[in-house]
PDB file of C-alpha atoms in Angstrom:
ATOM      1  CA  UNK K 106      17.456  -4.658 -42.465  1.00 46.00           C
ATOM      2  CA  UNK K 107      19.476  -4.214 -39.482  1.00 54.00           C
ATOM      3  CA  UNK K 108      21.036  -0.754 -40.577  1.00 72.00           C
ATOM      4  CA  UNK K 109      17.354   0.022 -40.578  1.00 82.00           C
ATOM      5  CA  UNK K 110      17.138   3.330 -37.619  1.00 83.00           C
ATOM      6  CA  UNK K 111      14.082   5.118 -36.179  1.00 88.00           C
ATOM      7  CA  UNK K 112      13.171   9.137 -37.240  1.00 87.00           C
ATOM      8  CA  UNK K 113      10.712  10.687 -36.129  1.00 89.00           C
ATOM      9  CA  UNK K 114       9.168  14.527 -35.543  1.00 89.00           C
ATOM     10  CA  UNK K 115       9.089  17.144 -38.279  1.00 90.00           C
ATOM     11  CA  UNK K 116      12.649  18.514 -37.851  1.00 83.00           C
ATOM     12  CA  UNK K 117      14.490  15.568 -38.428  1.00 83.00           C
ATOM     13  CA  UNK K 118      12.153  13.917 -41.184  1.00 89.00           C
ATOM     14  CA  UNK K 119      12.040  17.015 -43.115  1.00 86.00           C
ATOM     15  CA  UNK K 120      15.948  17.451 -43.171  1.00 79.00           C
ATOM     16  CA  UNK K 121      16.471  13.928 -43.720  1.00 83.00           C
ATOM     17  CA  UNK K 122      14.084  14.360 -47.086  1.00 89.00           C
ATOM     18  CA  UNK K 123      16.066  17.670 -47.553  1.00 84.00           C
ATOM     19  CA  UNK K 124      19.431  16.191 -47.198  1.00 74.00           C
ATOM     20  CA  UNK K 125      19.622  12.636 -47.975  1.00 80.00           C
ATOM     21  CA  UNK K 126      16.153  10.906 -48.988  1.00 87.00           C
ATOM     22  CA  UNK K 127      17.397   8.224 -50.727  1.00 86.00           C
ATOM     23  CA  UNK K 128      18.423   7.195 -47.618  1.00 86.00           C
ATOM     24  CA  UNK K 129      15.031   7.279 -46.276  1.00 90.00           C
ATOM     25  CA  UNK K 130      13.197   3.421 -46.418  1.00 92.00           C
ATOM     26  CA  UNK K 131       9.786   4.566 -45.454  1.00 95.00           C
ATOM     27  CA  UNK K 132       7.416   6.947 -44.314  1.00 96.00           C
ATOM     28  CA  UNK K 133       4.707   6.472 -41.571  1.00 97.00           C
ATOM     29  CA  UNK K 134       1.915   9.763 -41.478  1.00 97.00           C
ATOM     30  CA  UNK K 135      -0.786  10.141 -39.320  1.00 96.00           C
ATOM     31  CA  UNK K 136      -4.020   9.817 -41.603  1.00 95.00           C
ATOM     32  CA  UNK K 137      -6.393  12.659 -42.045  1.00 92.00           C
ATOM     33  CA  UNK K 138      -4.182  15.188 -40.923  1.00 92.00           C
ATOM     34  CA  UNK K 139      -3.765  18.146 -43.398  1.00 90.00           C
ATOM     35  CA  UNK K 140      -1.550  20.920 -41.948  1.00 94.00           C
ATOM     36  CA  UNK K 141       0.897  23.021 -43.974  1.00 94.00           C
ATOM     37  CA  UNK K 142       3.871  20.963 -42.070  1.00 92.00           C
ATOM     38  CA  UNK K 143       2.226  17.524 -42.982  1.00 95.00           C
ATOM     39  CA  UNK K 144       1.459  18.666 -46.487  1.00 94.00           C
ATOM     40  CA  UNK K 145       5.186  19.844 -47.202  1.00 93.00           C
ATOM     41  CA  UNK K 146       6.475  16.544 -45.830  1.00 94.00           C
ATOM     42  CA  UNK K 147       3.919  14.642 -48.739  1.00 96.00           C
ATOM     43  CA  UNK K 148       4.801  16.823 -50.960  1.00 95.00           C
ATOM     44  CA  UNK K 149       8.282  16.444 -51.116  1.00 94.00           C
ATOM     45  CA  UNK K 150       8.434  12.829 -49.960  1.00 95.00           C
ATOM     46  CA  UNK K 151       6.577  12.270 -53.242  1.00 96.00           C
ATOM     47  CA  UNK K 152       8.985  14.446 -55.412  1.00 95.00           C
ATOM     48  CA  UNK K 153      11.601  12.206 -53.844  1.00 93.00           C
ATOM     49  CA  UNK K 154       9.677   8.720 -54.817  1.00 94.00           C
ATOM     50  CA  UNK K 155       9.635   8.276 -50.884  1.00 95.00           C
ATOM     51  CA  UNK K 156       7.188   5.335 -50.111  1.00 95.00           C
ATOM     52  CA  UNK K 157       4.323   6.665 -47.419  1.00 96.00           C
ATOM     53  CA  UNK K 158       1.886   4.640 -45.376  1.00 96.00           C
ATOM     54  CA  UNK K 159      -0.781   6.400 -43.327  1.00 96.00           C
ATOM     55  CA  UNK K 160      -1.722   4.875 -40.354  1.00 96.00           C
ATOM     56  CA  UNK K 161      -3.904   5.832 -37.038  1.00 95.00           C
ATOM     57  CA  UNK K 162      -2.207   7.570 -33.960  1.00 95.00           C
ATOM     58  CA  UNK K 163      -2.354   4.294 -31.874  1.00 95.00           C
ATOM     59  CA  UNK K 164      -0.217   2.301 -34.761  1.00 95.00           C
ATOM     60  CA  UNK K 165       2.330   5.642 -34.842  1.00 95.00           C
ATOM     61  CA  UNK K 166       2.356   5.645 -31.229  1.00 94.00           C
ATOM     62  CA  UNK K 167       3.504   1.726 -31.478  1.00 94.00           C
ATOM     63  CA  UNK K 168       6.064   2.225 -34.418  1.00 94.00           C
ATOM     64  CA  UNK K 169       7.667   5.528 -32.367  1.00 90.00           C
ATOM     65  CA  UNK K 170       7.637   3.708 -29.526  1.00 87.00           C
ATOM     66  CA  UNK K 171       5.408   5.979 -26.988  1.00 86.00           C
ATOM     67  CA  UNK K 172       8.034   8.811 -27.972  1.00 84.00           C
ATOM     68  CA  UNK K 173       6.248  12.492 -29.107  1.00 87.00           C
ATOM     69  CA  UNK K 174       6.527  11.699 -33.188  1.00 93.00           C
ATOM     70  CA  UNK K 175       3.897  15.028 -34.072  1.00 93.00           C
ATOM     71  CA  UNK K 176       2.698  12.817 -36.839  1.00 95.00           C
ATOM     72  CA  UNK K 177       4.927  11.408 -38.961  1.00 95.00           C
ATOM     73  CA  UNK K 178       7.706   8.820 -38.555  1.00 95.00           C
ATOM     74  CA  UNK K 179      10.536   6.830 -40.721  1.00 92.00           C
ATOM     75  CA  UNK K 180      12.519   4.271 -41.102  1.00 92.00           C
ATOM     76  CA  UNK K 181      16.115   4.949 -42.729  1.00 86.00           C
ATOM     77  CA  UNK K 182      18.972   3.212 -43.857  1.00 84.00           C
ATOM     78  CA  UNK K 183      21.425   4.466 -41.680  1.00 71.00           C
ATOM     79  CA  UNK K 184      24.419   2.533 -43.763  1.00 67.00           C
ATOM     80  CA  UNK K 185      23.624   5.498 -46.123  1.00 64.00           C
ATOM     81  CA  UNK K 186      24.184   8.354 -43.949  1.00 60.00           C
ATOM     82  CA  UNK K 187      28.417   7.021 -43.183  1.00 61.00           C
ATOM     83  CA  UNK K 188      30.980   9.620 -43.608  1.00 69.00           C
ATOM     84  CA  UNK K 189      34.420   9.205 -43.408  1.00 78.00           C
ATOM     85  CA  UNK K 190      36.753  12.098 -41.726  1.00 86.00           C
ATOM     86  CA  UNK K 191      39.028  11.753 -44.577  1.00 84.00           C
ATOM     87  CA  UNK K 192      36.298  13.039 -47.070  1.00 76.00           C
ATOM     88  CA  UNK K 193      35.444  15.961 -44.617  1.00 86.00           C
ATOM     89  CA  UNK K 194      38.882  17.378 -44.209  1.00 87.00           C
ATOM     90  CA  UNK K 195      40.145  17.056 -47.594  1.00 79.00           C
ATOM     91  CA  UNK K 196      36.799  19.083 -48.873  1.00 78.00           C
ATOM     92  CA  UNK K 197      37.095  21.338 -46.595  1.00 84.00           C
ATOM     93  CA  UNK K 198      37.359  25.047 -48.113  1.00 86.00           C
ATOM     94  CA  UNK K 199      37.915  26.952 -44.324  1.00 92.00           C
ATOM     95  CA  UNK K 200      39.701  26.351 -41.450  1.00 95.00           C
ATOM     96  CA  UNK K 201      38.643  23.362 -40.337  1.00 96.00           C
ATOM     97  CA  UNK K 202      36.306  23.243 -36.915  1.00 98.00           C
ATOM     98  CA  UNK K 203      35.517  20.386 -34.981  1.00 98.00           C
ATOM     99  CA  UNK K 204      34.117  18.683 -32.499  1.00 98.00           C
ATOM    100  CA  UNK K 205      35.286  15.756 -30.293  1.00 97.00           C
ATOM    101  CA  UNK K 206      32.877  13.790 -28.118  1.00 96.00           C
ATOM    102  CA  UNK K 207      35.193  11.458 -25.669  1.00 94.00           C
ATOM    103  CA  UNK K 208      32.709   8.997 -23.688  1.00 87.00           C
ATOM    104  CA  UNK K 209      29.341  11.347 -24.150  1.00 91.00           C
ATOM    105  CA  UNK K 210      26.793   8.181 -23.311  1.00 89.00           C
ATOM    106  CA  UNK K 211      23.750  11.003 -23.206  1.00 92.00           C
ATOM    107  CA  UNK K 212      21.418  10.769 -26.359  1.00 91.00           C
ATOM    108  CA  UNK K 213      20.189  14.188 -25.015  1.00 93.00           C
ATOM    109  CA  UNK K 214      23.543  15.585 -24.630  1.00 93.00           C
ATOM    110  CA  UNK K 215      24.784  14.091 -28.000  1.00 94.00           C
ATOM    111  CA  UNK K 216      21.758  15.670 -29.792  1.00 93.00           C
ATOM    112  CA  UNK K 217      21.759  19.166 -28.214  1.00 95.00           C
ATOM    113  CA  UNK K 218      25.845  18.976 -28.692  1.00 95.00           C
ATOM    114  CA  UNK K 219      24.761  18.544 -32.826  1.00 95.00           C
ATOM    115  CA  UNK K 220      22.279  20.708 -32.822  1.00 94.00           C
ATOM    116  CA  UNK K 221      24.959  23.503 -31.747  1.00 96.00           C
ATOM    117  CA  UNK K 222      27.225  22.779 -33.710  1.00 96.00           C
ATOM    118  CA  UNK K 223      25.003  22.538 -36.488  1.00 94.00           C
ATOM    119  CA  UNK K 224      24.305  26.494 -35.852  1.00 96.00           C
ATOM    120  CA  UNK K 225      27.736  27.644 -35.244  1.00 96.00           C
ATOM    121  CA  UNK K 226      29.402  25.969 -38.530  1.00 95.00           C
ATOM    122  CA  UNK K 227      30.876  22.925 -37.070  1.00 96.00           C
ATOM    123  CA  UNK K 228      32.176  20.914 -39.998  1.00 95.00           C
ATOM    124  CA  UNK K 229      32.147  17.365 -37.610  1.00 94.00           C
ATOM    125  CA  UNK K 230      31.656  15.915 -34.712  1.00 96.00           C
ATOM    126  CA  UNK K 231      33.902  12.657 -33.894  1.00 95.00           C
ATOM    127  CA  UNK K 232      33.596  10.017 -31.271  1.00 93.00           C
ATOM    128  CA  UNK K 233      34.829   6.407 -30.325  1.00 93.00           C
ATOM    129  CA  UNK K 234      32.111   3.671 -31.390  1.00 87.00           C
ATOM    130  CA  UNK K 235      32.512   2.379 -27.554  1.00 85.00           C
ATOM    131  CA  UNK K 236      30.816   4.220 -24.535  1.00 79.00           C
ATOM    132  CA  UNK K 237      29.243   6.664 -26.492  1.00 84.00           C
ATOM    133  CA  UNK K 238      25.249   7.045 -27.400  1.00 83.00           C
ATOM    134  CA  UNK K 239      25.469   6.812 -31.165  1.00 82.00           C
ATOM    135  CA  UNK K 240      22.994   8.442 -33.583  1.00 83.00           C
ATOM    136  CA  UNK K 241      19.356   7.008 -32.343  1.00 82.00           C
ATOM    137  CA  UNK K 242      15.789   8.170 -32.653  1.00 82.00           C
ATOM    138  CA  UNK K 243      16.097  10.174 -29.893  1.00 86.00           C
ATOM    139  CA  UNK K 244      19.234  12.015 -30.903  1.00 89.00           C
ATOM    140  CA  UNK K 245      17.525  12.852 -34.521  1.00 84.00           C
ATOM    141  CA  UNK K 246      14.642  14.568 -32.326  1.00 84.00           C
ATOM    142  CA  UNK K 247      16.942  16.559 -30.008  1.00 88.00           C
ATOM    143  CA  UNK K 248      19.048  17.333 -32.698  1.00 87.00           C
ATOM    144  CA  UNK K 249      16.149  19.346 -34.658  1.00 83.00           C
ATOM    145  CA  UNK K 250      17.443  18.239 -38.033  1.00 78.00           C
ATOM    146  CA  UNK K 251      21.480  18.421 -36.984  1.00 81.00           C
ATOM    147  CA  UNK K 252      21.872  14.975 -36.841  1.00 81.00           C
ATOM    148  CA  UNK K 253      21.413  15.024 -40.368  1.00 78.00           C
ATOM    149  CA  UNK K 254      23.229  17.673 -41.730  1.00 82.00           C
ATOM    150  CA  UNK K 255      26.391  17.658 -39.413  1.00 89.00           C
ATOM    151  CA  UNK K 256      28.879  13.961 -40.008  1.00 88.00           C
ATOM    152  CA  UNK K 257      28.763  12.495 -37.145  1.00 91.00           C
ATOM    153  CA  UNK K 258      31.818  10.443 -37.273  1.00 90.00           C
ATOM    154  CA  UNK K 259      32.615   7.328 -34.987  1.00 89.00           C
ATOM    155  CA  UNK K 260      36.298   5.844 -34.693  1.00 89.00           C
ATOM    156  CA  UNK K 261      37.388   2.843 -33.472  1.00 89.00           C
ATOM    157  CA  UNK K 262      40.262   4.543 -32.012  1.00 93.00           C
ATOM    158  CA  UNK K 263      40.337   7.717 -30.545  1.00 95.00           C
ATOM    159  CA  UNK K 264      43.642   8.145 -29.716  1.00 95.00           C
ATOM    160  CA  UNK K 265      44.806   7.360 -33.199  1.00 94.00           C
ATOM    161  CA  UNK K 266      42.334   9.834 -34.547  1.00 95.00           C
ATOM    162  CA  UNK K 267      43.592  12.712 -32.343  1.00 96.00           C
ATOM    163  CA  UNK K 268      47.242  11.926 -33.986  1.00 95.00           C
ATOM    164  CA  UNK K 269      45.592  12.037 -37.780  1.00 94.00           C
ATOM    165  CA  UNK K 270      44.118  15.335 -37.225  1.00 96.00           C
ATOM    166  CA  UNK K 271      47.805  16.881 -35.950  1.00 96.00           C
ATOM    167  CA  UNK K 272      48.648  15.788 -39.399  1.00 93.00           C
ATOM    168  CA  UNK K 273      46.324  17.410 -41.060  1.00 92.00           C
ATOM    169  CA  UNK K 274      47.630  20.603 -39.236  1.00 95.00           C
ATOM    170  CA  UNK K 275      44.720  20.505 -36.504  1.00 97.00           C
ATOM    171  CA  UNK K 276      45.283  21.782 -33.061  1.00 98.00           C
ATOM    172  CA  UNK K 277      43.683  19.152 -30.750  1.00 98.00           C
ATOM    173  CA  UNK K 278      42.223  21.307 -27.673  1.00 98.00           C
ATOM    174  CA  UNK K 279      40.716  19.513 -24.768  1.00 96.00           C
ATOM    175  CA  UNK K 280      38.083  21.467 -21.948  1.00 94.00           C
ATOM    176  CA  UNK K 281      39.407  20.595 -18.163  1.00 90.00           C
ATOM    177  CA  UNK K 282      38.774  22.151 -15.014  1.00 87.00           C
ATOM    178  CA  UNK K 283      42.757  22.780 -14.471  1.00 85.00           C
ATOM    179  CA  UNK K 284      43.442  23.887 -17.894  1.00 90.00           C
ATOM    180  CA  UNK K 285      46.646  26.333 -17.842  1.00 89.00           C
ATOM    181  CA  UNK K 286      44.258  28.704 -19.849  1.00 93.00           C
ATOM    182  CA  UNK K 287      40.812  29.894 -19.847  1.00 94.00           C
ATOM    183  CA  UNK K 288      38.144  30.045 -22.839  1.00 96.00           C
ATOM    184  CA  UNK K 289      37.567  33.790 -22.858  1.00 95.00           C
ATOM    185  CA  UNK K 290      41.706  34.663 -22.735  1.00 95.00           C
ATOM    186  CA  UNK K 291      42.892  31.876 -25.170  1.00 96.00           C
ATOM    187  CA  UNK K 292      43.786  32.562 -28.781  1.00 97.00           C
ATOM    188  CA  UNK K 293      41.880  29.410 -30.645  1.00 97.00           C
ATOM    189  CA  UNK K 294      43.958  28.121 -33.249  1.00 97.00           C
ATOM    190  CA  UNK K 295      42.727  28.930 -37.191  1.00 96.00           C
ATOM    191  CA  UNK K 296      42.188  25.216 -37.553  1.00 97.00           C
ATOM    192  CA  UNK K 297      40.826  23.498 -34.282  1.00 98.00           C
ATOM    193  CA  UNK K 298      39.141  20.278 -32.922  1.00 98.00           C
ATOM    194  CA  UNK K 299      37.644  20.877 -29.308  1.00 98.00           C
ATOM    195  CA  UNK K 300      37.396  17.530 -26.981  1.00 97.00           C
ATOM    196  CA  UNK K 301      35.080  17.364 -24.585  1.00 95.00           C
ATOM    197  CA  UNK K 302      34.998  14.829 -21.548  1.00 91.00           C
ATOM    198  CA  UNK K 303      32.061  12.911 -20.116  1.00 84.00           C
ATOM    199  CA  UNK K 304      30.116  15.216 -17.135  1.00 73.00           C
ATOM    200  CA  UNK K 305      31.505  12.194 -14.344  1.00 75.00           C
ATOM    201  CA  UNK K 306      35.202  11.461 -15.413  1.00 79.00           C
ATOM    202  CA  UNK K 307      36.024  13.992 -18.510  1.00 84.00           C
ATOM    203  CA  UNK K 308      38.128  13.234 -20.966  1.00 90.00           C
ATOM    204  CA  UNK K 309      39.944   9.591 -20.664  1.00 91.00           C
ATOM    205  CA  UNK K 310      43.766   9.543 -19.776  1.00 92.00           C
ATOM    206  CA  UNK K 311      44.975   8.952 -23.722  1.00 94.00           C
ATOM    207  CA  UNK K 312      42.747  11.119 -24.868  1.00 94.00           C
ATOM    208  CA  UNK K 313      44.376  13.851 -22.663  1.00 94.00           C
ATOM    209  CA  UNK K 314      47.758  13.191 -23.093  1.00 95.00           C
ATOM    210  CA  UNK K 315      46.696  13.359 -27.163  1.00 96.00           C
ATOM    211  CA  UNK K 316      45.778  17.483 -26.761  1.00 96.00           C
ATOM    212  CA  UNK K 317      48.087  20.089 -27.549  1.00 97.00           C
ATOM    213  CA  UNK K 318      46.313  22.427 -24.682  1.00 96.00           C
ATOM    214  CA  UNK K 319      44.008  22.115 -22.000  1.00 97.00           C
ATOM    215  CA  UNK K 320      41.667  25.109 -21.738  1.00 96.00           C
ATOM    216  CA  UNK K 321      39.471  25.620 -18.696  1.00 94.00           C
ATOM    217  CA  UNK K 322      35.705  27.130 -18.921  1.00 92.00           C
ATOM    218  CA  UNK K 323      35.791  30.417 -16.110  1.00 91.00           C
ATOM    219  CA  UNK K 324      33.338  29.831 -13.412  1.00 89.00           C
ATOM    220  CA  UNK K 325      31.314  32.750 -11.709  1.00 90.00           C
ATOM    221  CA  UNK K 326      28.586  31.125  -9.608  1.00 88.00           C
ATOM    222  CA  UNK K 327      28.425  28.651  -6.843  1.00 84.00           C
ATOM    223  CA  UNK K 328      28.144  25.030  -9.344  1.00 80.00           C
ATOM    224  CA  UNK K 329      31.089  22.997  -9.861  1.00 75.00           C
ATOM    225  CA  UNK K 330      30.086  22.144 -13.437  1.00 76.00           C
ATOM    226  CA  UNK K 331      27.865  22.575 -16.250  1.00 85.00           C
ATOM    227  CA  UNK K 332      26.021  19.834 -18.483  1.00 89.00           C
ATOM    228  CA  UNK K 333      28.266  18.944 -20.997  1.00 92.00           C
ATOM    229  CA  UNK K 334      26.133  20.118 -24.150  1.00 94.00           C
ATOM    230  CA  UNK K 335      26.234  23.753 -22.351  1.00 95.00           C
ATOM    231  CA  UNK K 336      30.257  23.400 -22.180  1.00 94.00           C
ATOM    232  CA  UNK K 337      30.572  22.865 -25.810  1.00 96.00           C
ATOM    233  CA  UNK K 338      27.945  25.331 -26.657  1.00 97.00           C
ATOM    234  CA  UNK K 339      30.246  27.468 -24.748  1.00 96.00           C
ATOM    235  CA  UNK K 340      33.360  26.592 -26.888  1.00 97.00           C
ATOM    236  CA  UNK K 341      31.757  26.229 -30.054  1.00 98.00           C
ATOM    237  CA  UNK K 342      30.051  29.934 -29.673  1.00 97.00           C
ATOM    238  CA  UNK K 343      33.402  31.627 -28.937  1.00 97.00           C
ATOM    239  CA  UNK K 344      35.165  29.988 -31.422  1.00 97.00           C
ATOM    240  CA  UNK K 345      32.953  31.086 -33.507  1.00 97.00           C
ATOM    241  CA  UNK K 346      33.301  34.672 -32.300  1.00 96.00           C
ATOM    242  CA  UNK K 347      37.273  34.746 -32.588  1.00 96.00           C
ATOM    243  CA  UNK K 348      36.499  33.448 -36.148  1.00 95.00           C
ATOM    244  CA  UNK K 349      34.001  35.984 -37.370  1.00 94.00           C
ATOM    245  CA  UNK K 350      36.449  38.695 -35.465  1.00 93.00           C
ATOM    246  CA  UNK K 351      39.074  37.818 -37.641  1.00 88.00           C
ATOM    247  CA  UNK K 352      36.912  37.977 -40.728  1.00 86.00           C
ATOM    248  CA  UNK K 353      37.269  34.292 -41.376  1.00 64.00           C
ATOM    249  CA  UNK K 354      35.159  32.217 -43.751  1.00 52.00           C
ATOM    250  CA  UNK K 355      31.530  31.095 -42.174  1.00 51.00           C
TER     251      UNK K 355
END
């Protein structure tokens, strides 16, 4: 099946079976191997009518490709885990609050950035299908489980999608260096999408000329930048701050 994608690791098998197991093909678990988190992953992979294989650690080792599985790997059908950004703004019961990925090639960054916004309430994260990592094996292990619980939404054009959020009454904020304001003095907008540039080049001339403000991250130290899964941290967390200071929904 080539919509067939690699899981493995405890985190993001056991959200996957928490969240979406009929999406879930099959189930690879180390044999003989009886701890509480291996039982719990039986347990409700078998509630679910999940098909499991056991298999020795060289034959895991194989299918996970030399990757640190703890035990247990999967296969899903990732054609079953595609959300479209129409279906998350028109649900949406808040202010909406997300997060735009312009040219993030990184699996590590893209995981850590879903992992964060996973914690602080993020209700998407958006990116163009071109130059960027896409949701892989490794992402679902960085991510701890937030590659399955946050839509992670890819566009064939970014530009475009920046305009359809303004509709929806979205203020498109881009991160830059020379932003005319700075994270911890700006006033975030109730409903917001952040866009965050690549570490090398940032965000892409379009997608710039698409934001409504440029907001700069202050700098206190002697580096010139920060990883870019730190940056959005760094928006995402005081967003979330302003939020819970004006007693918004969380």
């Amino acid at each position: 099946m080539s919509n067939q994608r690699l899981i493995y690791g405890f985190h993001a098998v056991n959200a996957r079976l928490w969240q979406n197991p009929k999406s879930i093909v099959e189930l690879y678990v180390l044999e003989n191997k009886n701890d509480a988190r291996t039982r719990e992953v039986l347990e409700k992979a078998a509630a679910e009518k999940v098909r499991v294989h056991f298999a020795d650690m060289n034959r895991l080792n194989t299918i996970a490709k030399g990757a640190r599985h703890q035990g247990v790997v999967g296969f899903i059908d990732a054609s079953k885990n595609h959300v479209h950004l129409e279906d998350v703004l028109e649900n949406l019961r808040e202010p909406a609050f997300l997060l735009v990925l312009d040219g993030i090639t990184d699996p590590h960054n893209l995981g850590a950035c879903l992992r964060t916004a996973d914690a602080m309430g993020v209700h998407a994260v958006i990116a163009p299908k071109d130059k960027s990592a896409g949701l892989n094996a490794t992402v679902s292990k960085v991510a701890c489980g937030a590659a399955e619980t946050v839509p992670y939404i890819t566009v064939t054009n970014l530009a475009r999608t920046l305009r359809e959020l303004k509709e929806y009454g979205i203020w498109v904020v881009g991160t830059d260096m020379d932003g005319e304001a700075d994270l911890f003095h700006y006033d975030i907008p109730e409903n917001v999408a952040w866009v965050m540039g690549n570490e090398g080049d940032g965000m892409r001339r379009l997608t710039r000329e698409h934001c409504d403000a440029l907001v700069s991250i202050p700098m206190f130290g002697t580096v010139e930048s920060m990883n870019i899964s730190v940056s959005a941290g760094m928006v995402m967390a005081e967003t979330r701050r302003q939020r819970v200071l004006r007693g918004e929904a969380g």
